[in-house]
Amino acid sequence: MKRHFVLQRNNVLGLVSLLQLNFLPMHYLLLSAFLVSATCATAQTTAAATAEPEAVKKTIQTFFEGMRKGDSTLVRSTFAPGAVFHTIANRNGTTELRSENPSEFVKAVGKPHKEIWDERITFDKVLIDANLASVWTPYEFYLGSTFSHCGYNSFQLVKLAGGWKIAHVIDTRRKEKCK
């Protein structure tokens, strides 16, 4: 049913009523369009929010896969240029920060060794802001099937043209108070 309104000059109340009645369906249409677009944007944001942490984890998993396989090329592929390695050690009750050379580590991975280097990690925290990721992973390290040590790794990754790459690793190492 179509409604017609006769407006008299200076009848502002009638004009407001006309506008409210005629634009009410438009408000519903605009509100519906807004809700649909917001839902789509949220779905895209959620997908991106899930994809980035998985891509970061994949880089770290590839690093440890390379260690287990003794594949220095695979390990090296996970590094950003200028990557830095540190370990926190405790000698005679004194805490030391030791630098490790990533190139020497890669060489050691690639040299034949009797036992598989098996670092078993779980992902505790993955934090991302723009092109920076920080990942906290408790681990247990095994030489073959023999337990060696445990601790925590802290990875700093950067997203470069080739994807997420490890820029810095620092870890703790101990033989006691493991899981």
mmCIF file of N, CA, C and O in Angstrom, residues 33-102:
data_model
loop_
_atom_site.group_PDB
_atom_site.id
_atom_site.type_symbol
_atom_site.label_atom_id
_atom_site.label_comp_id
_atom_site.label_asym_id
_atom_site.label_seq_id
_atom_site.Cartn_x
_atom_site.Cartn_y
_atom_site.Cartn_z
ATOM 1 N N ALA A 33 23.444 -3.994 5.244
ATOM 2 C CA ALA A 33 24.668 -3.959 4.441
ATOM 3 C C ALA A 33 25.891 -3.795 5.338
ATOM 4 O O ALA A 33 26.922 -4.441 5.127
ATOM 5 N N PHE A 34 25.771 -2.938 6.338
ATOM 6 C CA PHE A 34 26.886 -2.734 7.268
ATOM 7 C C PHE A 34 27.208 -4.025 8.021
ATOM 8 O O PHE A 34 28.370 -4.398 8.152
ATOM 9 N N LEU A 35 26.179 -4.696 8.522
ATOM 10 C CA LEU A 35 26.403 -5.931 9.276
ATOM 11 C C LEU A 35 27.023 -7.018 8.408
ATOM 12 O O LEU A 35 27.918 -7.737 8.854
ATOM 13 N N VAL A 36 26.587 -7.136 7.162
ATOM 14 C CA VAL A 36 27.157 -8.133 6.257
ATOM 15 C C VAL A 36 28.617 -7.817 5.981
ATOM 16 O O VAL A 36 29.484 -8.682 6.039
ATOM 17 N N SER A 37 28.927 -6.539 5.705
ATOM 18 C CA SER A 37 30.324 -6.182 5.419
ATOM 19 C C SER A 37 31.199 -6.345 6.661
ATOM 20 O O SER A 37 32.337 -6.780 6.572
ATOM 21 N N ALA A 38 30.669 -6.036 7.828
ATOM 22 C CA ALA A 38 31.439 -6.212 9.061
ATOM 23 C C ALA A 38 31.706 -7.686 9.317
ATOM 24 O O ALA A 38 32.803 -8.069 9.732
ATOM 25 N N THR A 39 30.737 -8.529 9.043
ATOM 26 C CA THR A 39 30.918 -9.968 9.214
ATOM 27 C C THR A 39 31.977 -10.496 8.262
ATOM 28 O O THR A 39 32.840 -11.282 8.650
ATOM 29 N N CYS A 40 31.935 -10.052 7.007
ATOM 30 C CA CYS A 40 32.947 -10.480 6.027
ATOM 31 C C CYS A 40 34.331 -10.007 6.441
ATOM 32 O O CYS A 40 35.297 -10.760 6.354
ATOM 33 N N ALA A 41 34.436 -8.766 6.896
ATOM 34 C CA ALA A 41 35.732 -8.228 7.319
ATOM 35 C C ALA A 41 36.260 -8.993 8.525
ATOM 36 O O ALA A 41 37.443 -9.295 8.614
ATOM 37 N N THR A 42 35.371 -9.343 9.467
ATOM 38 C CA THR A 42 35.782 -10.108 10.635
ATOM 39 C C THR A 42 36.265 -11.488 10.226
ATOM 40 O O THR A 42 37.272 -11.975 10.729
ATOM 41 N N ALA A 43 35.573 -12.118 9.283
ATOM 42 C CA ALA A 43 35.985 -13.443 8.817
ATOM 43 C C ALA A 43 37.360 -13.375 8.157
ATOM 44 O O ALA A 43 38.211 -14.238 8.382
ATOM 45 N N GLN A 44 37.602 -12.320 7.354
ATOM 46 C CA GLN A 44 38.910 -12.170 6.715
ATOM 47 C C GLN A 44 39.987 -11.904 7.751
ATOM 48 O O GLN A 44 41.082 -12.458 7.684
ATOM 49 N N THR A 45 39.686 -11.050 8.727
ATOM 50 C CA THR A 45 40.642 -10.739 9.780
ATOM 51 C C THR A 45 40.958 -11.989 10.592
ATOM 52 O O THR A 45 42.106 -12.255 10.921
ATOM 53 N N THR A 46 39.929 -12.783 10.910
ATOM 54 C CA THR A 46 40.136 -14.009 11.665
ATOM 55 C C THR A 46 40.998 -14.990 10.879
ATOM 56 O O THR A 46 41.892 -15.613 11.430
ATOM 57 N N ALA A 47 40.750 -15.120 9.578
ATOM 58 C CA ALA A 47 41.551 -16.018 8.746
ATOM 59 C C ALA A 47 43.010 -15.567 8.723
ATOM 60 O O ALA A 47 43.921 -16.373 8.854
ATOM 61 N N ALA A 48 43.225 -14.257 8.573
ATOM 62 C CA ALA A 48 44.600 -13.727 8.567
ATOM 63 C C ALA A 48 45.249 -13.919 9.937
ATOM 64 O O ALA A 48 46.422 -14.262 10.027
ATOM 65 N N ALA A 49 44.473 -13.715 10.998
ATOM 66 C CA ALA A 49 45.008 -13.864 12.345
ATOM 67 C C ALA A 49 45.409 -15.312 12.624
ATOM 68 O O ALA A 49 46.337 -15.570 13.370
ATOM 69 N N THR A 50 44.730 -16.256 12.014
ATOM 70 C CA THR A 50 45.067 -17.662 12.175
ATOM 71 C C THR A 50 46.228 -18.045 11.274
ATOM 72 O O THR A 50 47.095 -18.828 11.675
ATOM 73 N N ALA A 51 46.276 -17.504 10.070
ATOM 74 C CA ALA A 51 47.309 -17.871 9.095
ATOM 75 C C ALA A 51 48.702 -17.436 9.537
ATOM 76 O O ALA A 51 49.659 -18.199 9.377
ATOM 77 N N GLU A 52 48.841 -16.258 10.079
ATOM 78 C CA GLU A 52 50.172 -15.763 10.454
ATOM 79 C C GLU A 52 50.821 -16.597 11.558
ATOM 80 O O GLU A 52 51.971 -16.994 11.416
ATOM 81 N N PRO A 53 50.120 -16.884 12.665
ATOM 82 C CA PRO A 53 50.763 -17.735 13.674
ATOM 83 C C PRO A 53 51.137 -19.108 13.116
ATOM 84 O O PRO A 53 52.190 -19.649 13.471
ATOM 85 N N GLU A 54 50.324 -19.659 12.238
ATOM 86 C CA GLU A 54 50.647 -20.961 11.650
ATOM 87 C C GLU A 54 51.886 -20.867 10.762
ATOM 88 O O GLU A 54 52.711 -21.779 10.753
ATOM 89 N N ALA A 55 52.030 -19.770 10.031
ATOM 90 C CA ALA A 55 53.218 -19.576 9.187
ATOM 91 C C ALA A 55 54.470 -19.419 10.050
ATOM 92 O O ALA A 55 55.542 -19.943 9.712
ATOM 93 N N VAL A 56 54.350 -18.718 11.163
ATOM 94 C CA VAL A 56 55.477 -18.556 12.098
ATOM 95 C C VAL A 56 55.871 -19.926 12.663
ATOM 96 O O VAL A 56 57.053 -20.289 12.676
ATOM 97 N N LYS A 57 54.891 -20.687 13.111
ATOM 98 C CA LYS A 57 55.157 -22.028 13.657
ATOM 99 C C LYS A 57 55.818 -22.919 12.608
ATOM 100 O O LYS A 57 56.727 -23.688 12.928
ATOM 101 N N LYS A 58 55.367 -22.811 11.365
ATOM 102 C CA LYS A 58 55.917 -23.636 10.284
ATOM 103 C C LYS A 58 57.417 -23.384 10.120
ATOM 104 O O LYS A 58 58.194 -24.316 9.919
ATOM 105 N N THR A 59 57.840 -22.128 10.210
ATOM 106 C CA THR A 59 59.266 -21.805 10.103
ATOM 107 C C THR A 59 60.058 -22.503 11.204
ATOM 108 O O THR A 59 61.109 -23.113 10.945
ATOM 109 N N ILE A 60 59.553 -22.459 12.424
ATOM 110 C CA ILE A 60 60.251 -23.088 13.557
ATOM 111 C C ILE A 60 60.232 -24.612 13.412
ATOM 112 O O ILE A 60 61.243 -25.277 13.669
ATOM 113 N N GLN A 61 59.117 -25.160 12.979
ATOM 114 C CA GLN A 61 59.039 -26.610 12.765
ATOM 115 C C GLN A 61 60.021 -27.054 11.679
ATOM 116 O O GLN A 61 60.655 -28.107 11.801
ATOM 117 N N THR A 62 60.170 -26.247 10.634
ATOM 118 C CA THR A 62 61.128 -26.554 9.566
ATOM 119 C C THR A 62 62.553 -26.542 10.097
ATOM 120 O O THR A 62 63.371 -27.398 9.749
ATOM 121 N N PHE A 63 62.862 -25.584 10.962
ATOM 122 C CA PHE A 63 64.175 -25.504 11.600
ATOM 123 C C PHE A 63 64.497 -26.820 12.323
ATOM 124 O O PHE A 63 65.552 -27.423 12.116
ATOM 125 N N PHE A 64 63.555 -27.308 13.154
ATOM 126 C CA PHE A 64 63.799 -28.535 13.912
ATOM 127 C C PHE A 64 63.736 -29.785 13.029
ATOM 128 O O PHE A 64 64.431 -30.764 13.306
ATOM 129 N N GLU A 65 62.938 -29.742 11.989
ATOM 130 C CA GLU A 65 62.918 -30.853 11.030
ATOM 131 C C GLU A 65 64.295 -30.995 10.376
ATOM 132 O O GLU A 65 64.816 -32.096 10.221
ATOM 133 N N GLY A 66 64.889 -29.855 10.010
ATOM 134 C CA GLY A 66 66.236 -29.866 9.441
ATOM 135 C C GLY A 66 67.256 -30.440 10.410
ATOM 136 O O GLY A 66 68.150 -31.191 10.022
ATOM 137 N N MET A 67 67.127 -30.090 11.702
ATOM 138 C CA MET A 67 68.032 -30.649 12.714
ATOM 139 C C MET A 67 67.896 -32.163 12.773
ATOM 140 O O MET A 67 68.896 -32.883 12.784
ATOM 141 N N ARG A 68 66.652 -32.654 12.833
ATOM 142 C CA ARG A 68 66.428 -34.105 12.936
ATOM 143 C C ARG A 68 66.970 -34.847 11.716
ATOM 144 O O ARG A 68 67.514 -35.933 11.838
ATOM 145 N N LYS A 69 66.830 -34.240 10.546
ATOM 146 C CA LYS A 69 67.283 -34.877 9.306
ATOM 147 C C LYS A 69 68.776 -34.678 9.048
ATOM 148 O O LYS A 69 69.324 -35.278 8.129
ATOM 149 N N GLY A 70 69.415 -33.795 9.816
ATOM 150 C CA GLY A 70 70.818 -33.470 9.548
ATOM 151 C C GLY A 70 70.951 -32.684 8.251
ATOM 152 O O GLY A 70 71.977 -32.738 7.573
ATOM 153 N N ASP A 71 69.922 -31.909 7.913
ATOM 154 C CA ASP A 71 69.852 -31.164 6.654
ATOM 155 C C ASP A 71 70.189 -29.692 6.901
ATOM 156 O O ASP A 71 69.331 -28.894 7.279
ATOM 157 N N SER A 72 71.461 -29.357 6.691
ATOM 158 C CA SER A 72 71.915 -27.984 6.962
ATOM 159 C C SER A 72 71.251 -26.970 6.035
ATOM 160 O O SER A 72 71.008 -25.830 6.439
ATOM 161 N N THR A 73 70.943 -27.363 4.814
ATOM 162 C CA THR A 73 70.283 -26.441 3.871
ATOM 163 C C THR A 73 68.889 -26.084 4.362
ATOM 164 O O THR A 73 68.477 -24.920 4.301
ATOM 165 N N LEU A 74 68.173 -27.065 4.873
ATOM 166 C CA LEU A 74 66.832 -26.820 5.391
ATOM 167 C C LEU A 74 66.893 -25.899 6.609
ATOM 168 O O LEU A 74 66.101 -24.954 6.721
ATOM 169 N N VAL A 75 67.837 -26.156 7.502
ATOM 170 C CA VAL A 75 67.997 -25.304 8.686
ATOM 171 C C VAL A 75 68.333 -23.877 8.258
ATOM 172 O O VAL A 75 67.708 -22.914 8.708
ATOM 173 N N ARG A 76 69.304 -23.732 7.363
ATOM 174 C CA ARG A 76 69.734 -22.399 6.919
ATOM 175 C C ARG A 76 68.576 -21.631 6.257
ATOM 176 O O ARG A 76 68.474 -20.416 6.383
ATOM 177 N N SER A 77 67.677 -22.334 5.598
ATOM 178 C CA SER A 77 66.558 -21.681 4.906
ATOM 179 C C SER A 77 65.609 -20.961 5.856
ATOM 180 O O SER A 77 64.816 -20.128 5.431
ATOM 181 N N THR A 78 65.705 -21.264 7.149
ATOM 182 C CA THR A 78 64.803 -20.637 8.122
ATOM 183 C C THR A 78 65.375 -19.360 8.732
ATOM 184 O O THR A 78 64.689 -18.675 9.482
ATOM 185 N N PHE A 79 66.634 -19.035 8.410
ATOM 186 C CA PHE A 79 67.313 -17.890 9.029
ATOM 187 C C PHE A 79 67.127 -16.603 8.237
ATOM 188 O O PHE A 79 67.201 -16.596 7.009
ATOM 189 N N ALA A 80 66.959 -15.514 8.963
ATOM 190 C CA ALA A 80 67.037 -14.174 8.378
ATOM 191 C C ALA A 80 68.519 -13.831 8.228
ATOM 192 O O ALA A 80 69.357 -14.356 8.974
ATOM 193 N N PRO A 81 68.855 -12.967 7.282
ATOM 194 C CA PRO A 81 70.252 -12.518 7.200
ATOM 195 C C PRO A 81 70.680 -11.899 8.536
ATOM 196 O O PRO A 81 69.933 -11.139 9.138
ATOM 197 N N GLY A 82 71.867 -12.276 8.990
ATOM 198 C CA GLY A 82 72.380 -11.724 10.249
ATOM 199 C C GLY A 82 71.768 -12.340 11.495
ATOM 200 O O GLY A 82 71.849 -11.750 12.577
ATOM 201 N N ALA A 83 71.165 -13.517 11.387
ATOM 202 C CA ALA A 83 70.546 -14.171 12.548
ATOM 203 C C ALA A 83 71.560 -14.308 13.687
ATOM 204 O O ALA A 83 72.763 -14.453 13.455
ATOM 205 N N VAL A 84 71.044 -14.247 14.912
ATOM 206 C CA VAL A 84 71.878 -14.287 16.115
ATOM 207 C C VAL A 84 71.378 -15.414 17.022
ATOM 208 O O VAL A 84 70.176 -15.579 17.203
ATOM 209 N N PHE A 85 72.322 -16.173 17.592
ATOM 210 C CA PHE A 85 72.001 -17.239 18.542
ATOM 211 C C PHE A 85 72.656 -16.926 19.878
ATOM 212 O O PHE A 85 73.824 -16.535 19.925
ATOM 213 N N HIS A 86 71.914 -17.135 20.949
ATOM 214 C CA HIS A 86 72.438 -17.022 22.305
ATOM 215 C C HIS A 86 71.935 -18.193 23.128
ATOM 216 O O HIS A 86 70.870 -18.735 22.859
ATOM 217 N N THR A 87 72.688 -18.536 24.144
ATOM 218 C CA THR A 87 72.227 -19.485 25.143
ATOM 219 C C THR A 87 72.573 -18.934 26.518
ATOM 220 O O THR A 87 73.574 -18.222 26.676
ATOM 221 N N ILE A 88 71.716 -19.243 27.455
ATOM 222 C CA ILE A 88 71.969 -18.832 28.837
ATOM 223 C C ILE A 88 72.457 -20.066 29.582
ATOM 224 O O ILE A 88 71.765 -21.089 29.627
ATOM 225 N N ALA A 89 73.645 -19.983 30.112
ATOM 226 C CA ALA A 89 74.252 -21.119 30.813
ATOM 227 C C ALA A 89 74.471 -20.758 32.269
ATOM 228 O O ALA A 89 74.546 -19.581 32.635
ATOM 229 N N ASN A 90 74.595 -21.779 33.068
ATOM 230 C CA ASN A 90 74.884 -21.589 34.479
ATOM 231 C C ASN A 90 76.137 -22.387 34.802
ATOM 232 O O ASN A 90 76.127 -23.614 34.749
ATOM 233 N N ARG A 91 77.217 -21.700 35.085
ATOM 234 C CA ARG A 91 78.488 -22.349 35.432
ATOM 235 C C ARG A 91 78.849 -21.983 36.865
ATOM 236 O O ARG A 91 79.038 -20.808 37.181
ATOM 237 N N ASN A 92 78.924 -23.008 37.688
ATOM 238 C CA ASN A 92 79.313 -22.818 39.100
ATOM 239 C C ASN A 92 78.460 -21.757 39.792
ATOM 240 O O ASN A 92 78.965 -20.903 40.506
ATOM 241 N N GLY A 93 77.162 -21.778 39.508
ATOM 242 C CA GLY A 93 76.240 -20.844 40.153
ATOM 243 C C GLY A 93 76.204 -19.454 39.535
ATOM 244 O O GLY A 93 75.523 -18.564 40.037
ATOM 245 N N THR A 94 76.943 -19.241 38.461
ATOM 246 C CA THR A 94 76.980 -17.942 37.808
ATOM 247 C C THR A 94 76.295 -18.030 36.438
ATOM 248 O O THR A 94 76.599 -18.927 35.660
ATOM 249 N N THR A 95 75.406 -17.109 36.193
ATOM 250 C CA THR A 95 74.708 -17.084 34.904
ATOM 251 C C THR A 95 75.574 -16.411 33.859
ATOM 252 O O THR A 95 76.160 -15.352 34.110
ATOM 253 N N GLU A 96 75.669 -17.071 32.697
ATOM 254 C CA GLU A 96 76.454 -16.531 31.584
ATOM 255 C C GLU A 96 75.571 -16.455 30.341
ATOM 256 O O GLU A 96 74.742 -17.324 30.113
ATOM 257 N N LEU A 97 75.801 -15.430 29.551
ATOM 258 C CA LEU A 97 75.162 -15.325 28.240
ATOM 259 C C LEU A 97 76.225 -15.655 27.205
ATOM 260 O O LEU A 97 77.251 -14.982 27.115
ATOM 261 N N ARG A 98 75.970 -16.712 26.441
ATOM 262 C CA ARG A 98 76.945 -17.132 25.433
ATOM 263 C C ARG A 98 76.384 -16.896 24.038
ATOM 264 O O ARG A 98 75.242 -17.237 23.748
ATOM 265 N N SER A 99 77.228 -16.351 23.186
ATOM 266 C CA SER A 99 76.879 -16.213 21.771
ATOM 267 C C SER A 99 77.260 -17.486 21.056
ATOM 268 O O SER A 99 78.292 -18.086 21.366
ATOM 269 N N GLU A 100 76.421 -17.888 20.127
ATOM 270 C CA GLU A 100 76.730 -19.040 19.291
ATOM 271 C C GLU A 100 76.684 -18.586 17.847
ATOM 272 O O GLU A 100 75.846 -17.757 17.474
ATOM 273 N N ASN A 101 77.549 -19.119 17.037
ATOM 274 C CA ASN A 101 77.628 -18.739 15.637
ATOM 275 C C ASN A 101 76.648 -19.589 14.819
ATOM 276 O O ASN A 101 76.801 -20.805 14.739
ATOM 277 N N PRO A 102 75.616 -18.959 14.219
ATOM 278 C CA PRO A 102 74.638 -19.727 13.431
ATOM 279 C C PRO A 102 75.275 -20.528 12.296
ATOM 280 O O PRO A 102 74.843 -21.650 12.019
#
